[in-house]
CSV table of C-alpha atoms in Angstrom, one decimal:
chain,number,residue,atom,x,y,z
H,1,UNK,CA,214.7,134.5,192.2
H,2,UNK,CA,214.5,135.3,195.4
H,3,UNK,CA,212.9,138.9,195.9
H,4,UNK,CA,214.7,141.4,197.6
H,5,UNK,CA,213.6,142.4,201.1
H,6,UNK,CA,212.0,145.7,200.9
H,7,UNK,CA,212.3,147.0,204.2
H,8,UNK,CA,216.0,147.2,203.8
H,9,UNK,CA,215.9,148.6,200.2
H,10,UNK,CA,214.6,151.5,201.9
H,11,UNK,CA,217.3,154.9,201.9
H,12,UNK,CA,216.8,157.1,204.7
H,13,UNK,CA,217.1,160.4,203.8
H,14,UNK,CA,217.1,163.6,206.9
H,15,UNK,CA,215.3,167.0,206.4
H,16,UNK,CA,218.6,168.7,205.6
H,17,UNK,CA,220.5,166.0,204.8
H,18,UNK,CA,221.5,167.1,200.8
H,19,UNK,CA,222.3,170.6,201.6
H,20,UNK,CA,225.6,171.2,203.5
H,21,UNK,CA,227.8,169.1,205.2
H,22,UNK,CA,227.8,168.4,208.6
H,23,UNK,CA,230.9,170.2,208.6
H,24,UNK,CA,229.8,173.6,206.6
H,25,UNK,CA,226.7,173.8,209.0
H,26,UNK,CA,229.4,173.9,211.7
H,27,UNK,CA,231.7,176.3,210.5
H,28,UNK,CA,228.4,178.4,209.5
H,29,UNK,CA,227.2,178.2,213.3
H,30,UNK,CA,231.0,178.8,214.4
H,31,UNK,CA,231.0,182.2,211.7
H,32,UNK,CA,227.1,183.4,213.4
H,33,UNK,CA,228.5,182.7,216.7
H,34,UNK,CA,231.3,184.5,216.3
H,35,UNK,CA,230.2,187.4,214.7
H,36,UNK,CA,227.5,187.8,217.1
H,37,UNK,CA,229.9,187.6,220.4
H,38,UNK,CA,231.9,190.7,218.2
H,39,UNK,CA,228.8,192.2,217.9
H,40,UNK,CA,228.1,192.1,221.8
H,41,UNK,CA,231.6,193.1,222.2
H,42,UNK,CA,231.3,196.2,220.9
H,43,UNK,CA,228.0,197.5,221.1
H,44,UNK,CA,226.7,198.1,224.8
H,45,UNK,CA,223.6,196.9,225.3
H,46,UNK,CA,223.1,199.4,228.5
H,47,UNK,CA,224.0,202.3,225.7
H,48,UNK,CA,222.3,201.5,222.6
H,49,UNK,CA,218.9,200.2,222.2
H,50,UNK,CA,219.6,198.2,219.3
H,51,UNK,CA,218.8,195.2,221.1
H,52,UNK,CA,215.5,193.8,220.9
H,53,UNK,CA,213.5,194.2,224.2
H,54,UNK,CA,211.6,190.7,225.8
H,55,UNK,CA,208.1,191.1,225.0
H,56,UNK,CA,206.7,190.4,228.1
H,57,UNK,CA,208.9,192.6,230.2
H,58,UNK,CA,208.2,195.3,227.3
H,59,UNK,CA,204.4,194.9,228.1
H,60,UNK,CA,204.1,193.7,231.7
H,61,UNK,CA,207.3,194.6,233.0
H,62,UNK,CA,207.7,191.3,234.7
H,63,UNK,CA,211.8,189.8,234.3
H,64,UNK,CA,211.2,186.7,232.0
H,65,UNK,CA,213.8,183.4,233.0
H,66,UNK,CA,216.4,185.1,229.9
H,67,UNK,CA,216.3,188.7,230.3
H,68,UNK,CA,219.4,190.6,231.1
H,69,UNK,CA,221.5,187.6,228.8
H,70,UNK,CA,222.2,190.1,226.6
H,71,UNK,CA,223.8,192.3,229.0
H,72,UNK,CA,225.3,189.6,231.0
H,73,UNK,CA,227.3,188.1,227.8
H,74,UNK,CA,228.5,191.8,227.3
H,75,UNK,CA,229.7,192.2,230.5
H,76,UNK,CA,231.1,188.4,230.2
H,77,UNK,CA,233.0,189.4,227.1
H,78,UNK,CA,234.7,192.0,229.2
H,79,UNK,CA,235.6,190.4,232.0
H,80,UNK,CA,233.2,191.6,234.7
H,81,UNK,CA,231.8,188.6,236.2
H,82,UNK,CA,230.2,190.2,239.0
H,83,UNK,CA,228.0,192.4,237.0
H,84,UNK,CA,227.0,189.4,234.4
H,85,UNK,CA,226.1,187.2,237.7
H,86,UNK,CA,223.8,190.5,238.5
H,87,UNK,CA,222.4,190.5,235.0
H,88,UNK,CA,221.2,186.9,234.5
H,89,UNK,CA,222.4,184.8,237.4
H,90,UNK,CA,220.6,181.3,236.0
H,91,UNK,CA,222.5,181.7,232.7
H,92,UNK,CA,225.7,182.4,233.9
H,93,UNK,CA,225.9,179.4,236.4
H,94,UNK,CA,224.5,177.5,233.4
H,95,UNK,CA,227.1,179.1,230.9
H,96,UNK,CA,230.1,175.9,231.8
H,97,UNK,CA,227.4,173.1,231.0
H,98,UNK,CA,226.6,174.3,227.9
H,99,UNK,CA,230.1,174.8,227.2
H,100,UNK,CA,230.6,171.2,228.4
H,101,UNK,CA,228.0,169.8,226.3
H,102,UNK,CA,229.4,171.6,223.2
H,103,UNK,CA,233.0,170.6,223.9
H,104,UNK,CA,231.2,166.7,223.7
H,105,UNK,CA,229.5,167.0,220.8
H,106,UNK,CA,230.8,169.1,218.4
H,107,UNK,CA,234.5,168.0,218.1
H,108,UNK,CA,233.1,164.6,217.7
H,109,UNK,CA,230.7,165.8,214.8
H,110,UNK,CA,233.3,167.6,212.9
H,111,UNK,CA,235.8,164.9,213.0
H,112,UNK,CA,233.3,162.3,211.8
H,113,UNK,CA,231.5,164.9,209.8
H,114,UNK,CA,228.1,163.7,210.8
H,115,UNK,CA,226.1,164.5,213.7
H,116,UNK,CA,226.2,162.2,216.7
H,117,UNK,CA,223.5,159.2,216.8
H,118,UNK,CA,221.3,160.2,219.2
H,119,UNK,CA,221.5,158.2,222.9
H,120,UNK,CA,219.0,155.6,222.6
H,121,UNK,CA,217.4,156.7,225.8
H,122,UNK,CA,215.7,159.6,225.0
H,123,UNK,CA,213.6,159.9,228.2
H,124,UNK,CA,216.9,161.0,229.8
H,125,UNK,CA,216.9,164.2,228.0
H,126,UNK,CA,213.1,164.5,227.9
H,127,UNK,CA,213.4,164.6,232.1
H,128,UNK,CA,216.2,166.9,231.8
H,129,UNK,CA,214.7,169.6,229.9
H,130,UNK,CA,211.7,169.4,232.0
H,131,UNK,CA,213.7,170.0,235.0
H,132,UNK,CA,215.4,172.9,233.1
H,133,UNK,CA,212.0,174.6,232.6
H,134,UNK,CA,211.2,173.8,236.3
H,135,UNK,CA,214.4,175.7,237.5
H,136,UNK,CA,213.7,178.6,234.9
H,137,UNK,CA,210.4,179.0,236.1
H,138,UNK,CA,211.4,179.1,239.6
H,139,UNK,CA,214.3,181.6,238.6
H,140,UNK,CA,211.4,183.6,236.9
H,141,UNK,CA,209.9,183.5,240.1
H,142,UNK,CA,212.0,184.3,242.3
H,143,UNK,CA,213.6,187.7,240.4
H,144,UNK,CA,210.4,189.3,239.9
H,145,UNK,CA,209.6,189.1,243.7
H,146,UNK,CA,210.5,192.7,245.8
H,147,UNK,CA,212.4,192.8,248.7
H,148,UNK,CA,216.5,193.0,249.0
H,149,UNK,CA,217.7,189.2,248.4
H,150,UNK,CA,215.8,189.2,245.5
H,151,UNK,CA,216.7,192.6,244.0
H,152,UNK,CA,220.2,191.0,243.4
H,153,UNK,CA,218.7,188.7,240.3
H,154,UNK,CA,217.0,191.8,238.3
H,155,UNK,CA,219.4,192.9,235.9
H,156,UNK,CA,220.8,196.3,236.0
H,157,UNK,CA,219.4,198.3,234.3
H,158,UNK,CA,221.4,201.8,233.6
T,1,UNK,CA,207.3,125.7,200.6
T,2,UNK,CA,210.1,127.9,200.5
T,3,UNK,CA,210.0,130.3,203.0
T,4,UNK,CA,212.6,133.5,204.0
T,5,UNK,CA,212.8,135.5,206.3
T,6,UNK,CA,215.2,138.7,207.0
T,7,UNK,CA,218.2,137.7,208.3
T,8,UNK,CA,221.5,139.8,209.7
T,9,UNK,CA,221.4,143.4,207.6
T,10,UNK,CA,217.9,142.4,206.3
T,11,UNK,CA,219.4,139.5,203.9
T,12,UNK,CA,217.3,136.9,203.6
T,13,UNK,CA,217.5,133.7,204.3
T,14,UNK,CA,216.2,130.6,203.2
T,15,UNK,CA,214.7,128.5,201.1
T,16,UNK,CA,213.4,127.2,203.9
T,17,UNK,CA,210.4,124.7,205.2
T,18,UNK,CA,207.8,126.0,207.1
T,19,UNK,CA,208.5,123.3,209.8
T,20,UNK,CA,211.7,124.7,209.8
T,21,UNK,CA,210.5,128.3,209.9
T,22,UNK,CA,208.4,127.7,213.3
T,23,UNK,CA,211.6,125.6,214.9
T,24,UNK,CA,213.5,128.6,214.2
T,25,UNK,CA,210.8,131.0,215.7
T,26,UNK,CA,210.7,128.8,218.6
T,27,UNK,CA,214.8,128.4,219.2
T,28,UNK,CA,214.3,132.2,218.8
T,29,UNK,CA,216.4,133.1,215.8
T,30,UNK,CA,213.0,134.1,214.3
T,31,UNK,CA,210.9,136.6,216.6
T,32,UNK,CA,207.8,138.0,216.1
T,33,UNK,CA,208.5,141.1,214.9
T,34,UNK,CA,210.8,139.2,212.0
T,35,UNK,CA,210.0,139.8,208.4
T,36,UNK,CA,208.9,136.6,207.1
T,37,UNK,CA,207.8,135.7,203.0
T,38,UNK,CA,206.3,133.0,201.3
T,39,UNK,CA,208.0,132.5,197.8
T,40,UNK,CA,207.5,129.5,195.1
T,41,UNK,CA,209.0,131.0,192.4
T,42,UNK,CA,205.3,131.7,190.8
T,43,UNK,CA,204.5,135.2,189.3
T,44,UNK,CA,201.1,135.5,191.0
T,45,UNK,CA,203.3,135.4,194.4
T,46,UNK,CA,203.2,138.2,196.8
T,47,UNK,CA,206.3,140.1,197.3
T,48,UNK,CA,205.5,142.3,200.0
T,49,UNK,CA,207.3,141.2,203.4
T,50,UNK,CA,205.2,140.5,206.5
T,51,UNK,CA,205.7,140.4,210.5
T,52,UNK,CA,205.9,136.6,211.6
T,53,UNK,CA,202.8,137.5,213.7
T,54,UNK,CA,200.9,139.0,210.7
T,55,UNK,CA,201.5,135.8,208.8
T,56,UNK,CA,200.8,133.4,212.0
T,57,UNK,CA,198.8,135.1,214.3
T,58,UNK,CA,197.2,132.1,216.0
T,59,UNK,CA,201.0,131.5,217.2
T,60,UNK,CA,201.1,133.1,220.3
T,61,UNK,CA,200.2,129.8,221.5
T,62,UNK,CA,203.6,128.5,221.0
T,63,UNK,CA,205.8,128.7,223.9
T,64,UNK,CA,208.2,131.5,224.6
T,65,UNK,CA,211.8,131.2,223.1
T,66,UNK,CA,214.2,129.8,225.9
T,67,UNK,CA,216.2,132.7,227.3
T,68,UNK,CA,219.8,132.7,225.9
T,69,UNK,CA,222.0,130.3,228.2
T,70,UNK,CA,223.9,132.6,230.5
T,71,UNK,CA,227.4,133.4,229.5
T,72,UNK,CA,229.4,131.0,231.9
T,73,UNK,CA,230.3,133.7,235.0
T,74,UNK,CA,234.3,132.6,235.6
T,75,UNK,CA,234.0,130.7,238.8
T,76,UNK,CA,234.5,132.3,241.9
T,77,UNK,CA,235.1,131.3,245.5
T,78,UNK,CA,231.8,132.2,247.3
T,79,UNK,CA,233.5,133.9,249.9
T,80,UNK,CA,235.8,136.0,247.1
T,81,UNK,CA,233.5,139.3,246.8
T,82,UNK,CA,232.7,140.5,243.0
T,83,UNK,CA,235.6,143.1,242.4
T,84,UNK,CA,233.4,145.5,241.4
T,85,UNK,CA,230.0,145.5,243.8
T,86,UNK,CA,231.6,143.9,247.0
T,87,UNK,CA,228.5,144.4,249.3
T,88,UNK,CA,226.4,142.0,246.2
T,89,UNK,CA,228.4,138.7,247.0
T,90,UNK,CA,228.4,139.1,250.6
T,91,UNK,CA,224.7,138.7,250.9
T,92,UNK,CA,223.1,135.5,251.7
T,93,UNK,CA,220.7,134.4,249.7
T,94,UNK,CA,220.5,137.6,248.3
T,95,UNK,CA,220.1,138.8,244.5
T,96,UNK,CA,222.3,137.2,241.7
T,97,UNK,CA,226.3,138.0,242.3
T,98,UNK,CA,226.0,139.2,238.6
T,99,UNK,CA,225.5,143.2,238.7
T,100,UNK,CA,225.6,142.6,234.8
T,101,UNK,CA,221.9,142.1,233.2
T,102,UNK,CA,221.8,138.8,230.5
T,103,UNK,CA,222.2,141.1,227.7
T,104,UNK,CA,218.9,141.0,225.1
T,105,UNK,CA,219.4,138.5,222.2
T,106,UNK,CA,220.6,140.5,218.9
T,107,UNK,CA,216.9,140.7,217.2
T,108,UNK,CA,218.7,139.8,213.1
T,109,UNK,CA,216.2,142.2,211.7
T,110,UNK,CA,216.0,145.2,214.4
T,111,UNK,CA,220.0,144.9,214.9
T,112,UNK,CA,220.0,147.2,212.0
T,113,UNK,CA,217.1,149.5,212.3
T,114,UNK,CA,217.4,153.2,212.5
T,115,UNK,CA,216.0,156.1,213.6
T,116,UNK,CA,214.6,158.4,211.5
T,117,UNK,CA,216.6,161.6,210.7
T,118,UNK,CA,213.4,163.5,210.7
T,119,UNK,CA,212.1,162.5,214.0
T,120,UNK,CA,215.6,162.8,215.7
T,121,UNK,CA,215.7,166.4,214.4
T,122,UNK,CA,212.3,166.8,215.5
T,123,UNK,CA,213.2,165.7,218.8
T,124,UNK,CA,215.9,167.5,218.7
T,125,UNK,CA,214.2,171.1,217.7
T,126,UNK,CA,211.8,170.7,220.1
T,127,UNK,CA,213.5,169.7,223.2
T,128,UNK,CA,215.7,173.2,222.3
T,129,UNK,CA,212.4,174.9,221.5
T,130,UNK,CA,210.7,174.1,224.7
T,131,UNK,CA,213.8,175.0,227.3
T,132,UNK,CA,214.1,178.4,225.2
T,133,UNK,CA,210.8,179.1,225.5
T,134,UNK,CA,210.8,181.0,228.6
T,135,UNK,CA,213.7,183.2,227.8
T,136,UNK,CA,211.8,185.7,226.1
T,137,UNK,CA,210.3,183.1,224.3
T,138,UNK,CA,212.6,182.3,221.5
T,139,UNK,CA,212.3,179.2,221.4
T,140,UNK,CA,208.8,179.5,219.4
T,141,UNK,CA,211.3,179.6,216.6
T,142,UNK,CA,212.7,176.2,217.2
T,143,UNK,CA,209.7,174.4,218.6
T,144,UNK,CA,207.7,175.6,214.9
T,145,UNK,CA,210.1,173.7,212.9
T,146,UNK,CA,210.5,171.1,215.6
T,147,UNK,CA,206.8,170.5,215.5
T,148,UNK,CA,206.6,170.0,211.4
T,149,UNK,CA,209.6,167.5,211.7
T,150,UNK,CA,208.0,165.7,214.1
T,151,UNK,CA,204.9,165.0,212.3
T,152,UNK,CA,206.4,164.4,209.0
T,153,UNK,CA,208.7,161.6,211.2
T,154,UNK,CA,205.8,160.1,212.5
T,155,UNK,CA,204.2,159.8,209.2
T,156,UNK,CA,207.1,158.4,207.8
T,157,UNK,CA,207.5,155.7,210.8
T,158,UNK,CA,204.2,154.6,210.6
T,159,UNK,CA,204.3,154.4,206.3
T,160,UNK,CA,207.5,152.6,207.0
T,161,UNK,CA,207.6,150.0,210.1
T,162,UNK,CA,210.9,148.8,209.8
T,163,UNK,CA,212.2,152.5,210.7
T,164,UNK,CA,212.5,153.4,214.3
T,165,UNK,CA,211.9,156.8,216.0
T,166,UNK,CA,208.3,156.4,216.7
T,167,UNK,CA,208.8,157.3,220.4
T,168,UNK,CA,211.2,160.5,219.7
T,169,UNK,CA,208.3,161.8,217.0
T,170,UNK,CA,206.0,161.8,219.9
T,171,UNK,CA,208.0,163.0,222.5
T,172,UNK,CA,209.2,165.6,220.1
T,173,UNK,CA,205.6,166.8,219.3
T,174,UNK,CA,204.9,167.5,223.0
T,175,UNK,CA,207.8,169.1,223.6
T,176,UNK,CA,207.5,171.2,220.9
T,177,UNK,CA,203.9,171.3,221.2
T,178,UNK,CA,204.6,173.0,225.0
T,179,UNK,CA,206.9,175.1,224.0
T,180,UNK,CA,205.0,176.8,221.5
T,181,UNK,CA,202.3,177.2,224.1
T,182,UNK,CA,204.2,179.0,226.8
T,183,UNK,CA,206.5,181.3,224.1
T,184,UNK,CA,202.5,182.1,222.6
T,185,UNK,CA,201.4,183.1,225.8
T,186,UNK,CA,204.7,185.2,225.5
T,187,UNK,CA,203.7,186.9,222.5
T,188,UNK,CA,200.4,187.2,223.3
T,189,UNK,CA,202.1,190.3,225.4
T,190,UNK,CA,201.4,192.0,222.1
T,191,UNK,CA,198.1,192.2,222.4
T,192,UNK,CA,198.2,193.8,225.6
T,193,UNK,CA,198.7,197.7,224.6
T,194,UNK,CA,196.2,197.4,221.7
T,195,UNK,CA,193.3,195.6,224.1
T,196,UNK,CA,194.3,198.8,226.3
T,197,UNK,CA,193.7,201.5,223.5
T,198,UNK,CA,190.9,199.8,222.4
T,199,UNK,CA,189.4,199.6,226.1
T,200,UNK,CA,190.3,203.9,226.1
T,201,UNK,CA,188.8,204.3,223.0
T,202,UNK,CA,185.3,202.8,224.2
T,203,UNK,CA,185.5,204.5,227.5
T,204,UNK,CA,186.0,207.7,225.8
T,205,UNK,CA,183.1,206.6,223.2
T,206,UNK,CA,180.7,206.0,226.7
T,207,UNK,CA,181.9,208.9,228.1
T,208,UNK,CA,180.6,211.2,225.1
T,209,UNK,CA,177.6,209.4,224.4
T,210,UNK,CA,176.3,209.9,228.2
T,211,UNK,CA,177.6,214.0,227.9
């Protein structure tokens, strides 16, 4: 009797893996996300302070690398481009890539209802989320500095 | 002696001599990362699966397993350039025509090993957690998580060997590891108006004790 190998007998199992489907936690996401943008839609975030402020710009009143998002999504959802490039410059030029990345991944994942295997060659994305933080920082840098170029990255606030 | 070893999808194969079982290391169908057993059929034998080097490990003296013979290139006239890199064939003497690397030898046991879910998640979590964590530093909330996979996937890797992931758990657990550290500093902002009251407070406190 031969005995079995062991290493193979062993099953896998994820942190989430039992709980939904792939495809419920996508149509979950798809049901937050879209009830968020209707949110944004409708409630102005240069109105009504139901938004919650950045800490650090709440305390210090130093412009972190994401505030003004909020406001630039708003004004995105309505079709004013020029003021969400005003708002948060960085994460409107960022806005097609991660709209790209999404359009890769998650058609794929509902279709196979799994989530991708990750690319074997995960050093790639470690050096891209280091330059990420690299360009936010000098983003943060560069909008908190006074002077005129630089007043264009501040959001606006009303 | 009947010996096995994990073959394709972890089947074993054998019975096999040990002679045999070192001319298969060396014609490298056998590596030393393969899972390798000793089994006579006794009950007092050990069924746990071991690493060829764990069982040999005076064997690094044999010789390294002769690359894989290179996949005959289709003949070309030397003075034909390679259709896709024509600057590589013109060179003299230059590197290899072949812009193709010999492509690794299928390892029969690590062909079919995984990564595990919780160290891809981990990975995952905290790559997310640390390139959120300067926008107002939201991404504390997906490097915390991220940081808890990623220890729970490293102890599973090391408990089991044969699962892969090692690497993401600890790239994951720096990642997230950072990014907690610059969304902290973030909400250490808190502390700022009540260090300020306090400071007033004792001011005031001086203030009346000198009067």
């Amino acid at each position: 009797m031969i005995p079995v190998c062991q290493p193979a007998k062993e099953t896998i199992t994820g942190p989430c893996a039992s709980w939904f489907s792939t495809r419920t936690q996508l149509a979950l996401a798809a049901c937050a996300c879209g009830g968020a943008a209707t949110f944004l839609y409708l409630v102005d975030p240069n109105r009504h302070a139901v938004y919650p402020t950045c800490l650090l710009y709440q305390t210090t009143g130093i412009y972190c690398a994401g505030c003004g998002a909020t406001r630039a999504v708003h004004a995105l959802l309505h079709g004013r481009i020029i003021e969400a490039l005003h708002d948060n410059a960085l994460f409107v030029l960022a806005l097609p890539f991660l709209l790209r990345m999404a359009w890769m991944y998650l058609p794929a994942a509902w279709r196979a209802n799994a989530w991708p295997d990750l690319p074997t060659d995960h050093r790639k994305w470690v050096r891209r989320g280091v330059g990420i933080v690299l360009l936010m920082l000098g983003f943060m840098a560069l909008r908190n500095l006074p002077g005129w170029p630089f007043d264009w990255l501040k959001p606006l606030v009303t | 002696m009947p010996w096995y070893y994990a073959g394709p999808e972890a089947k074993p194969v054998g019975p096999i001599s040990l002679e045999e079982l070192h001319a298969r290391r060396l014609s490298g169908t056998i590596l030393p990362e393969t899972y390798v057993i000793e089994h006579t059929g006794q009950p007092n034998d050990s069924i746990t699966w071991k690493r060829y080097r764990e069982v040999f490990p005076s064997s690094p003296n044999l010789p390294l397993p002769l690359p894989p013979p290179a996949p005959p290139a289709p003949q070309r006239s030397p003075a034909q350039p390679h259709p896709l890199f024509p600057s590589a064939a013109s060179v003299p003497g230059g590197p290899s025509p072949s812009p193709f690397p010999s492509t690794p030898r299928p390892d029969p046991y690590y062909a079919t090993r995984k990564n595990n879910p919780w160290c891809i998640w981990g990975f995952v979590l905290g790559l997310i957690g640390f390139c959120f964590a300067l926008v107002c530093g939201i991404g504390f909330f997906s490097a915390l998580p991220g940081l808890f996979l990623c220890i729970v996937g490293l102890a599973q890797v090391h408990k089991h060997p044969e699962q892969a992931g090692r690497g993401l758990a600890i790239s994951g657990l720096v990642l997230s590891s950072l990014g907690l550290l610059i969304a902290l500093i973030f909400f250490a902002c808190f502390a700022i108006p009540v260090i300020k009251a306090h400071e007033q407070t004792t001011t005031e406190q001086t203030s009346n004790d000198s009067e």
